[in-house]
Amino acid sequence: MNILLVKLSSLGDVVHALPVVQDIRAAWPEARIDWVVEKSFAPLLARCPGLNRVIACEIRRWRKSPLAAVTRQQWNAFKADLRQTPYDAVIDLQGLTKSALVARLARLSPHGKRYALANQTDGSGYEAPTRWVADVAIRVEARTPAVQRSRELAAQALGHSFAPLPDFGLNRPLAQAGRAQPAIESIANARCVVFVHGTSRADKEWPLDYWIALGRRFNAAGWQVALAHGNAKELATSQAMAQALNLQSPEAAIVWPLLPLDALTDALARCGGVIGVDSGVSHIAVALDLPHVQLYNFDTAWRTGPASAGRQVSVFGQPAPSVEAVWQAWLGCLAAPVSEAAHAIQTPGAT
């Protein structure tokens, strides 16, 4: 059986859909699963076991200059790549016009069908063309968390059940010999806790002085703070945090270099845990099953926050969670038992 998954963006949404691959592999071991995704997120999928092919597109960029010769050339190449395989099931996990277009362009086998959402769920984007294109539109309960929504859609489309806890699959490739890069080893280790402060929305940010106060608590407990960034603004924030923390000790904080997505994932996986706002990188920490506290200024953690209790928790507060609440949540994460899927993590004496 040939199956095509369509989930183009954004990073957090792609991460939330990852368990679908492992669900399908468990139910249909012989299935060949392809996935269409924006090119910038393809490196993440490349480390997901069970995928046969990652088909990259750049729809976000192509829409900015649709009539340019290079756009037409790349669009035609993408369509040819997409239509290499006839699919028995094309599953639109996104529910937007752009994903519906991709699903429509895909080639079906003689008895193949296209599946998509029939309705919007609370807090998610949804556009009507997704159900117009589908041969089968599947209804999901309105108040369904993002990870569960994708899993339910695929399960109803293919007729399988799935395990209660999601398996994102990202931790498995780390066991391959020689995967870790020397540069990653020099900046990431089990004594680091990563602060993921960057987000595309300013109203999701946590105050800078809160980050610094939290960092000092980690430093006092024997942790080094690692600071990730994805653009110039985030780099400036990371540098400001490091400057404040390193006043007390020159190795209290380290600013990571700008890392490509696959290297960033490897670096996160080597660390002792993550504190992060609601962002794609923070959701990768969840997928890696790291000790993790996710910060919410809005009561939306039910939809995008970590589903597991114990090692991974969300903390909600208005106008923002307090430093004390985040610290106590972190201590709770460390005290929680390690799941079978988790890495063996050597943590410093942080309790």
mmCIF file of C-alpha atoms in Angstrom:
data_model
loop_
_atom_site.group_PDB
_atom_site.id
_atom_site.type_symbol
_atom_site.label_atom_id
_atom_site.label_comp_id
_atom_site.label_asym_id
_atom_site.label_seq_id
_atom_site.Cartn_x
_atom_site.Cartn_y
_atom_site.Cartn_z
ATOM 1 C CA MET A 1 0.000 0.000 0.000
ATOM 2 C CA ASN A 2 1.342 3.417 -1.006
ATOM 3 C CA ILE A 3 0.337 6.289 1.295
ATOM 4 C CA LEU A 4 0.984 10.014 0.890
ATOM 5 C CA LEU A 5 0.803 12.355 3.883
ATOM 6 C CA VAL A 6 0.381 16.071 3.223
ATOM 7 C CA LYS A 7 1.453 18.377 6.045
ATOM 8 C CA LEU A 8 3.404 21.288 4.640
ATOM 9 C CA SER A 9 4.045 23.613 7.576
ATOM 10 C CA SER A 10 4.676 25.096 10.066
ATOM 11 C CA LEU A 11 7.376 23.440 12.168
ATOM 12 C CA GLY A 12 5.188 22.808 15.208
ATOM 13 C CA ASP A 13 2.374 21.455 13.036
ATOM 14 C CA VAL A 14 4.763 19.085 11.277
ATOM 15 C CA VAL A 15 6.054 17.818 14.633
ATOM 16 C CA HIS A 16 2.504 17.268 15.863
ATOM 17 C CA ALA A 17 1.789 15.051 12.850
ATOM 18 C CA LEU A 18 4.884 12.837 13.239
ATOM 19 C CA PRO A 19 3.151 10.092 15.296
ATOM 20 C CA VAL A 20 0.972 9.304 12.274
ATOM 21 C CA VAL A 21 3.984 7.662 10.611
ATOM 22 C CA GLN A 22 4.608 5.307 13.514
ATOM 23 C CA ASP A 23 0.874 4.562 13.857
ATOM 24 C CA ILE A 24 0.706 3.521 10.210
ATOM 25 C CA ARG A 25 3.897 1.484 10.410
ATOM 26 C CA ALA A 26 2.533 -0.415 13.418
ATOM 27 C CA ALA A 27 -0.756 -1.193 11.676
ATOM 28 C CA TRP A 28 0.548 -1.640 8.107
ATOM 29 C CA PRO A 29 4.218 -2.772 8.278
ATOM 30 C CA GLU A 30 4.498 -3.182 4.512
ATOM 31 C CA ALA A 31 3.120 0.256 3.678
ATOM 32 C CA ARG A 32 5.301 2.747 1.774
ATOM 33 C CA ILE A 33 4.757 6.183 3.281
ATOM 34 C CA ASP A 34 5.710 9.440 1.546
ATOM 35 C CA TRP A 35 5.285 12.944 2.977
ATOM 36 C CA VAL A 36 5.032 16.346 1.263
ATOM 37 C CA VAL A 37 6.506 19.164 3.347
ATOM 38 C CA GLU A 38 8.073 22.595 2.972
ATOM 39 C CA LYS A 39 11.754 22.261 2.107
ATOM 40 C CA SER A 40 12.932 23.995 5.287
ATOM 41 C CA PHE A 41 11.342 21.267 7.418
ATOM 42 C CA ALA A 42 12.465 18.301 5.302
ATOM 43 C CA PRO A 43 15.628 17.670 7.413
ATOM 44 C CA LEU A 44 13.430 16.886 10.408
ATOM 45 C CA LEU A 45 11.436 14.304 8.462
ATOM 46 C CA ALA A 46 14.655 12.790 7.130
ATOM 47 C CA ARG A 47 15.372 11.499 10.632
ATOM 48 C CA CYS A 48 11.895 10.009 11.079
ATOM 49 C CA PRO A 49 12.011 6.195 10.690
ATOM 50 C CA GLY A 50 9.339 4.628 8.535
ATOM 51 C CA LEU A 51 9.187 7.255 5.810
ATOM 52 C CA ASN A 52 9.969 6.045 2.315
ATOM 53 C CA ARG A 53 10.334 9.459 0.663
ATOM 54 C CA VAL A 54 10.209 13.111 1.713
ATOM 55 C CA ILE A 55 8.901 15.288 -1.113
ATOM 56 C CA ALA A 56 9.992 18.883 -0.587
ATOM 57 C CA CYS A 57 8.171 21.948 -1.885
ATOM 58 C CA GLU A 58 8.530 25.701 -1.423
ATOM 59 C CA ILE A 59 4.965 26.919 -1.742
ATOM 60 C CA ARG A 60 5.567 29.748 0.723
ATOM 61 C CA ARG A 61 8.308 31.157 -1.514
ATOM 62 C CA TRP A 62 6.595 30.361 -4.816
ATOM 63 C CA ARG A 63 3.507 32.351 -3.819
ATOM 64 C CA LYS A 64 5.629 35.512 -3.555
ATOM 65 C CA SER A 65 6.553 35.409 -7.261
ATOM 66 C CA PRO A 66 4.129 33.019 -8.967
ATOM 67 C CA LEU A 67 4.842 34.247 -12.500
ATOM 68 C CA ALA A 68 8.632 34.154 -12.321
ATOM 69 C CA ALA A 69 10.340 31.723 -14.691
ATOM 70 C CA VAL A 70 12.241 30.056 -11.865
ATOM 71 C CA THR A 71 8.999 29.547 -9.931
ATOM 72 C CA ARG A 72 7.329 27.879 -12.898
ATOM 73 C CA GLN A 73 10.347 25.672 -13.438
ATOM 74 C CA GLN A 74 10.506 24.591 -9.792
ATOM 75 C CA TRP A 75 6.735 24.114 -9.596
ATOM 76 C CA ASN A 76 6.754 21.826 -12.612
ATOM 77 C CA ALA A 77 9.656 19.839 -11.174
ATOM 78 C CA PHE A 78 7.775 19.474 -7.905
ATOM 79 C CA LYS A 79 4.641 18.224 -9.686
ATOM 80 C CA ALA A 80 6.656 15.671 -11.629
ATOM 81 C CA ASP A 81 8.275 14.474 -8.401
ATOM 82 C CA LEU A 82 4.922 14.312 -6.627
ATOM 83 C CA ARG A 83 3.324 12.258 -9.392
ATOM 84 C CA GLN A 84 6.026 9.584 -9.580
ATOM 85 C CA THR A 85 4.008 7.174 -7.444
ATOM 86 C CA PRO A 86 0.322 6.213 -7.646
ATOM 87 C CA TYR A 87 -1.109 6.327 -4.118
ATOM 88 C CA ASP A 88 -3.728 4.120 -2.527
ATOM 89 C CA ALA A 89 -4.408 6.821 0.066
ATOM 90 C CA VAL A 90 -3.599 10.539 0.059
ATOM 91 C CA ILE A 91 -4.225 12.020 3.519
ATOM 92 C CA ASP A 92 -4.376 15.797 3.900
ATOM 93 C CA LEU A 93 -3.435 16.327 7.548
ATOM 94 C CA GLN A 94 -3.416 20.123 7.286
ATOM 95 C CA GLY A 95 -6.841 21.181 6.087
ATOM 96 C CA LEU A 96 -5.824 24.270 4.122
ATOM 97 C CA THR A 97 -6.246 25.302 0.484
ATOM 98 C CA LYS A 98 -2.534 24.805 -0.246
ATOM 99 C CA SER A 99 -2.538 21.277 1.169
ATOM 100 C CA ALA A 100 -5.753 20.487 -0.703
ATOM 101 C CA LEU A 101 -4.063 21.592 -3.932
ATOM 102 C CA VAL A 102 -1.128 19.261 -3.276
ATOM 103 C CA ALA A 103 -3.491 16.401 -2.475
ATOM 104 C CA ARG A 104 -5.369 17.048 -5.720
ATOM 105 C CA LEU A 105 -2.166 17.005 -7.769
ATOM 106 C CA ALA A 106 -1.053 13.658 -6.347
ATOM 107 C CA ARG A 107 -1.652 10.606 -8.539
ATOM 108 C CA LEU A 108 -4.031 7.939 -7.273
ATOM 109 C CA SER A 109 -3.907 4.203 -7.908
ATOM 110 C CA PRO A 110 -6.993 2.733 -9.641
ATOM 111 C CA HIS A 111 -8.778 2.290 -6.303
ATOM 112 C CA GLY A 112 -7.023 5.090 -4.430
ATOM 113 C CA LYS A 113 -8.815 7.819 -2.464
ATOM 114 C CA ARG A 114 -8.092 11.232 -1.014
ATOM 115 C CA TYR A 115 -8.927 11.829 2.651
ATOM 116 C CA ALA A 116 -9.220 15.101 4.539
ATOM 117 C CA LEU A 117 -10.841 16.804 7.498
ATOM 118 C CA ALA A 118 -14.532 17.579 7.202
ATOM 119 C CA ASN A 119 -14.519 20.307 9.832
ATOM 120 C CA GLN A 120 -12.430 22.785 11.765
ATOM 121 C CA THR A 121 -11.299 21.939 15.278
ATOM 122 C CA ASP A 122 -11.049 24.516 18.056
ATOM 123 C CA GLY A 123 -8.118 26.863 17.625
ATOM 124 C CA SER A 124 -6.934 25.421 14.314
ATOM 125 C CA GLY A 125 -6.909 26.823 10.805
ATOM 126 C CA TYR A 126 -9.267 25.250 8.285
ATOM 127 C CA GLU A 127 -10.327 26.084 4.735
ATOM 128 C CA ALA A 128 -13.256 24.595 2.832
ATOM 129 C CA PRO A 129 -11.364 23.393 -0.299
ATOM 130 C CA THR A 130 -9.817 20.616 1.765
ATOM 131 C CA ARG A 131 -13.156 18.779 1.905
ATOM 132 C CA TRP A 132 -14.146 19.678 -1.654
ATOM 133 C CA VAL A 133 -11.055 17.910 -2.997
ATOM 134 C CA ALA A 134 -11.401 14.869 -0.729
ATOM 135 C CA ASP A 135 -13.135 11.676 -1.782
ATOM 136 C CA VAL A 136 -13.756 11.040 1.912
ATOM 137 C CA ALA A 137 -14.086 13.890 4.427
ATOM 138 C CA ILE A 138 -13.671 12.759 8.024
ATOM 139 C CA ARG A 139 -15.198 14.567 10.980
ATOM 140 C CA VAL A 140 -13.167 14.983 14.160
ATOM 141 C CA GLU A 141 -14.469 16.295 17.494
ATOM 142 C CA ALA A 142 -14.071 20.068 17.720
ATOM 143 C CA ARG A 143 -12.019 20.070 20.940
ATOM 144 C CA THR A 144 -9.292 17.700 19.800
ATOM 145 C CA PRO A 145 -5.594 18.334 20.547
ATOM 146 C CA ALA A 146 -3.367 18.813 17.510
ATOM 147 C CA VAL A 147 -1.477 15.520 17.827
ATOM 148 C CA GLN A 148 -4.655 13.536 18.418
ATOM 149 C CA ARG A 149 -6.404 15.175 15.458
ATOM 150 C CA SER A 150 -3.844 13.951 12.929
ATOM 151 C CA ARG A 151 -3.731 10.484 14.454
ATOM 152 C CA GLU A 152 -7.516 10.149 14.397
ATOM 153 C CA LEU A 153 -7.783 11.376 10.818
ATOM 154 C CA ALA A 154 -5.236 8.859 9.549
ATOM 155 C CA ALA A 155 -6.700 6.022 11.628
ATOM 156 C CA GLN A 156 -10.214 6.609 10.287
ATOM 157 C CA ALA A 157 -8.907 6.916 6.742
ATOM 158 C CA LEU A 158 -6.957 3.649 6.831
ATOM 159 C CA GLY A 159 -9.053 1.715 9.343
ATOM 160 C CA HIS A 160 -6.554 1.106 12.114
ATOM 161 C CA SER A 161 -6.293 1.776 15.834
ATOM 162 C CA PHE A 162 -3.338 3.370 17.626
ATOM 163 C CA ALA A 163 -1.588 3.237 20.978
ATOM 164 C CA PRO A 164 -2.654 5.721 23.688
ATOM 165 C CA LEU A 165 0.710 7.534 23.826
ATOM 166 C CA PRO A 166 2.148 9.031 20.628
ATOM 167 C CA ASP A 167 5.474 7.826 19.267
ATOM 168 C CA PHE A 168 7.140 10.654 17.346
ATOM 169 C CA GLY A 169 10.014 8.443 16.227
ATOM 170 C CA LEU A 170 12.689 11.134 16.455
ATOM 171 C CA ASN A 171 14.782 9.532 19.175
ATOM 172 C CA ARG A 172 15.608 6.352 17.270
ATOM 173 C CA PRO A 173 18.201 7.612 14.749
ATOM 174 C CA LEU A 174 20.413 8.896 17.575
ATOM 175 C CA ALA A 175 21.528 5.310 18.260
ATOM 176 C CA GLN A 176 23.211 5.111 14.850
ATOM 177 C CA ALA A 177 26.974 4.992 15.114
ATOM 178 C CA GLY A 178 28.773 8.188 14.231
ATOM 179 C CA ARG A 179 25.659 10.333 13.905
ATOM 180 C CA ALA A 180 26.634 12.985 16.442
ATOM 181 C CA GLN A 181 28.801 15.716 14.985
ATOM 182 C CA PRO A 182 31.897 16.911 16.893
ATOM 183 C CA ALA A 183 30.583 20.491 16.805
ATOM 184 C CA ILE A 184 27.362 19.349 18.487
ATOM 185 C CA GLU A 185 29.271 17.425 21.140
ATOM 186 C CA SER A 186 31.167 20.583 22.077
ATOM 187 C CA ILE A 187 28.053 22.657 22.771
ATOM 188 C CA ALA A 188 25.491 20.139 24.009
ATOM 189 C CA ASN A 189 25.632 17.658 26.857
ATOM 190 C CA ALA A 190 23.551 16.304 29.716
ATOM 191 C CA ARG A 191 24.620 19.209 31.963
ATOM 192 C CA CYS A 192 22.874 21.714 29.672
ATOM 193 C CA VAL A 193 19.302 22.881 29.892
ATOM 194 C CA VAL A 194 18.176 24.655 26.731
ATOM 195 C CA PHE A 195 16.143 27.856 26.837
ATOM 196 C CA VAL A 196 13.886 28.110 23.771
ATOM 197 C CA HIS A 197 12.711 31.712 23.988
ATOM 198 C CA GLY A 198 12.068 32.466 20.301
ATOM 199 C CA THR A 199 8.585 32.468 18.820
ATOM 200 C CA SER A 200 6.918 34.025 15.790
ATOM 201 C CA ARG A 201 4.363 35.804 18.013
ATOM 202 C CA ALA A 202 5.367 38.473 20.485
ATOM 203 C CA ASP A 203 2.408 37.689 22.750
ATOM 204 C CA LYS A 204 3.815 34.183 23.328
ATOM 205 C CA GLU A 205 7.143 35.488 24.631
ATOM 206 C CA TRP A 206 8.266 35.214 28.259
ATOM 207 C CA PRO A 207 9.813 38.354 29.823
ATOM 208 C CA LEU A 208 13.579 38.659 29.532
ATOM 209 C CA ASP A 209 14.077 39.272 33.253
ATOM 210 C CA TYR A 210 12.115 36.064 33.979
ATOM 211 C CA TRP A 211 14.481 34.079 31.764
ATOM 212 C CA ILE A 212 17.495 35.560 33.520
ATOM 213 C CA ALA A 213 16.066 34.854 36.974
ATOM 214 C CA LEU A 214 15.291 31.269 35.961
ATOM 215 C CA GLY A 215 18.763 30.881 34.467
ATOM 216 C CA ARG A 216 20.336 31.890 37.785
ATOM 217 C CA ARG A 217 18.354 29.170 39.534
ATOM 218 C CA PHE A 218 19.622 26.602 37.058
ATOM 219 C CA ASN A 219 23.201 27.823 37.426
ATOM 220 C CA ALA A 220 22.979 27.608 41.218
ATOM 221 C CA ALA A 221 21.757 24.001 40.877
ATOM 222 C CA GLY A 222 24.705 23.007 38.694
ATOM 223 C CA TRP A 223 23.283 23.427 35.189
ATOM 224 C CA GLN A 224 24.665 25.339 32.242
ATOM 225 C CA VAL A 225 22.088 27.273 30.235
ATOM 226 C CA ALA A 226 22.239 26.773 26.450
ATOM 227 C CA LEU A 227 20.570 29.466 24.359
ATOM 228 C CA ALA A 228 19.157 28.670 20.929
ATOM 229 C CA HIS A 229 18.165 31.165 18.269
ATOM 230 C CA GLY A 230 16.844 31.226 14.712
ATOM 231 C CA ASN A 231 17.205 34.841 13.599
ATOM 232 C CA ALA A 232 18.938 38.107 14.451
ATOM 233 C CA LYS A 233 16.332 39.208 17.002
ATOM 234 C CA GLU A 234 16.520 35.904 18.855
ATOM 235 C CA LEU A 235 20.316 36.018 18.750
ATOM 236 C CA ALA A 236 20.284 39.439 20.411
ATOM 237 C CA THR A 237 18.001 38.099 23.160
ATOM 238 C CA SER A 238 20.251 35.069 23.667
ATOM 239 C CA GLN A 239 23.298 37.313 23.921
ATOM 240 C CA ALA A 240 21.567 39.552 26.475
ATOM 241 C CA MET A 241 20.692 36.521 28.623
ATOM 242 C CA ALA A 242 24.205 35.097 28.378
ATOM 243 C CA GLN A 243 25.778 38.426 29.302
ATOM 244 C CA ALA A 244 23.619 38.683 32.418
ATOM 245 C CA LEU A 245 24.188 35.072 33.509
ATOM 246 C CA ASN A 246 27.915 35.032 32.796
ATOM 247 C CA LEU A 247 28.538 37.957 35.139
ATOM 248 C CA GLN A 248 28.529 35.450 37.986
ATOM 249 C CA SER A 249 30.354 32.639 36.176
ATOM 250 C CA PRO A 250 31.980 32.713 32.721
ATOM 251 C CA GLU A 251 30.455 29.338 31.775
ATOM 252 C CA ALA A 252 26.994 29.855 33.218
ATOM 253 C CA ALA A 253 25.452 30.233 29.754
ATOM 254 C CA ILE A 254 26.422 29.455 26.185
ATOM 255 C CA VAL A 255 24.917 30.917 23.024
ATOM 256 C CA TRP A 256 24.619 28.236 20.391
ATOM 257 C CA PRO A 257 25.572 29.047 16.800
ATOM 258 C CA LEU A 258 22.787 29.180 14.242
ATOM 259 C CA LEU A 259 22.097 25.489 13.585
ATOM 260 C CA PRO A 260 20.255 23.851 10.691
ATOM 261 C CA LEU A 261 17.149 21.987 11.776
ATOM 262 C CA ASP A 262 18.665 18.508 11.799
ATOM 263 C CA ALA A 263 21.713 19.639 13.793
ATOM 264 C CA LEU A 264 19.490 21.583 16.185
ATOM 265 C CA THR A 265 17.449 18.436 16.797
ATOM 266 C CA ASP A 266 20.618 16.453 17.491
ATOM 267 C CA ALA A 267 21.841 19.150 19.878
ATOM 268 C CA LEU A 268 18.569 19.199 21.791
ATOM 269 C CA ALA A 269 18.609 15.422 22.103
ATOM 270 C CA ARG A 270 22.018 15.492 23.799
ATOM 271 C CA CYS A 271 20.908 17.962 26.481
ATOM 272 C CA GLY A 272 19.368 17.339 29.876
ATOM 273 C CA GLY A 273 16.122 19.154 29.204
ATOM 274 C CA VAL A 274 14.382 22.181 27.738
ATOM 275 C CA ILE A 275 12.367 25.163 28.940
ATOM 276 C CA GLY A 276 10.487 26.732 26.056
ATOM 277 C CA VAL A 277 7.620 28.866 24.879
ATOM 278 C CA ASP A 278 4.956 27.498 22.535
ATOM 279 C CA SER A 279 7.095 27.135 19.386
ATOM 280 C CA GLY A 280 8.191 24.544 16.863
ATOM 281 C CA VAL A 281 11.563 23.991 18.525
ATOM 282 C CA SER A 282 9.863 23.509 21.875
ATOM 283 C CA HIS A 283 7.606 20.878 20.317
ATOM 284 C CA ILE A 284 10.693 19.051 19.027
ATOM 285 C CA ALA A 285 11.758 18.742 22.682
ATOM 286 C CA VAL A 286 8.439 17.015 23.368
ATOM 287 C CA ALA A 287 8.956 14.712 20.387
ATOM 288 C CA LEU A 288 12.416 13.793 21.731
ATOM 289 C CA ASP A 289 10.833 12.917 25.092
ATOM 290 C CA LEU A 290 13.135 15.267 26.993
ATOM 291 C CA PRO A 291 12.313 16.692 30.418
ATOM 292 C CA HIS A 292 10.494 19.806 29.332
ATOM 293 C CA VAL A 293 8.448 22.700 30.655
ATOM 294 C CA GLN A 294 6.395 24.567 28.048
ATOM 295 C CA LEU A 295 5.289 28.119 28.830
ATOM 296 C CA TYR A 296 1.871 29.516 27.947
ATOM 297 C CA ASN A 297 0.544 33.060 28.331
ATOM 298 C CA PHE A 298 -2.801 31.794 26.993
ATOM 299 C CA ASP A 299 -4.903 28.852 28.118
ATOM 300 C CA THR A 300 -4.224 26.850 24.947
ATOM 301 C CA ALA A 301 -1.912 24.157 26.259
ATOM 302 C CA TRP A 302 -4.720 21.580 25.896
ATOM 303 C CA ARG A 303 -4.403 21.977 22.120
ATOM 304 C CA THR A 304 -0.658 22.166 21.464
ATOM 305 C CA GLY A 305 1.048 21.385 24.777
ATOM 306 C CA PRO A 306 2.666 18.113 25.810
ATOM 307 C CA ALA A 307 0.137 15.338 26.262
ATOM 308 C CA SER A 308 2.189 13.332 28.745
ATOM 309 C CA ALA A 309 2.311 14.097 32.434
ATOM 310 C CA GLY A 310 5.385 14.032 34.595
ATOM 311 C CA ARG A 311 8.497 14.490 32.450
ATOM 312 C CA GLN A 312 6.793 17.010 30.186
ATOM 313 C CA VAL A 313 4.373 19.640 31.448
ATOM 314 C CA SER A 314 2.877 22.943 30.421
ATOM 315 C CA VAL A 315 2.616 25.943 32.733
ATOM 316 C CA PHE A 316 -0.020 28.592 32.110
ATOM 317 C CA GLY A 317 -0.144 32.015 33.718
ATOM 318 C CA GLN A 318 -1.359 35.525 32.927
ATOM 319 C CA PRO A 319 0.117 37.816 31.930
ATOM 320 C CA ALA A 320 2.854 35.144 32.040
ATOM 321 C CA PRO A 321 3.798 32.140 34.191
ATOM 322 C CA SER A 322 5.888 33.024 37.238
ATOM 323 C CA VAL A 323 9.520 31.999 37.591
ATOM 324 C CA GLU A 324 8.650 30.013 40.702
ATOM 325 C CA ALA A 325 5.879 28.084 38.905
ATOM 326 C CA VAL A 326 8.245 27.184 36.064
ATOM 327 C CA TRP A 327 11.017 26.124 38.439
ATOM 328 C CA GLN A 328 8.689 23.903 40.475
ATOM 329 C CA ALA A 329 7.364 22.353 37.268
ATOM 330 C CA TRP A 330 10.954 21.596 36.215
ATOM 331 C CA LEU A 331 11.715 19.887 39.511
ATOM 332 C CA GLY A 332 8.605 17.800 38.987
ATOM 333 C CA CYS A 333 9.852 16.788 35.537
ATOM 334 C CA LEU A 334 13.128 15.567 36.993
ATOM 335 C CA ALA A 335 11.331 13.540 39.648
ATOM 336 C CA ALA A 336 9.068 11.801 37.136
ATOM 337 C CA PRO A 337 9.926 8.292 35.909
ATOM 338 C CA VAL A 338 11.624 7.941 32.537
ATOM 339 C CA SER A 339 9.418 6.405 29.841
ATOM 340 C CA GLU A 340 10.597 3.413 27.833
ATOM 341 C CA ALA A 341 10.960 5.607 24.742
ATOM 342 C CA ALA A 342 13.135 8.197 26.486
ATOM 343 C CA HIS A 343 16.873 8.466 26.192
ATOM 344 C CA ALA A 344 19.000 7.593 29.190
ATOM 345 C CA ILE A 345 19.869 11.081 30.398
ATOM 346 C CA GLN A 346 22.547 11.747 33.004
ATOM 347 C CA THR A 347 21.325 14.829 34.859
ATOM 348 C CA PRO A 348 23.366 16.867 37.307
ATOM 349 C CA GLY A 349 22.233 17.292 40.892
ATOM 350 C CA ALA A 350 19.462 19.763 40.178
ATOM 351 C CA THR A 351 17.134 18.763 42.956
#
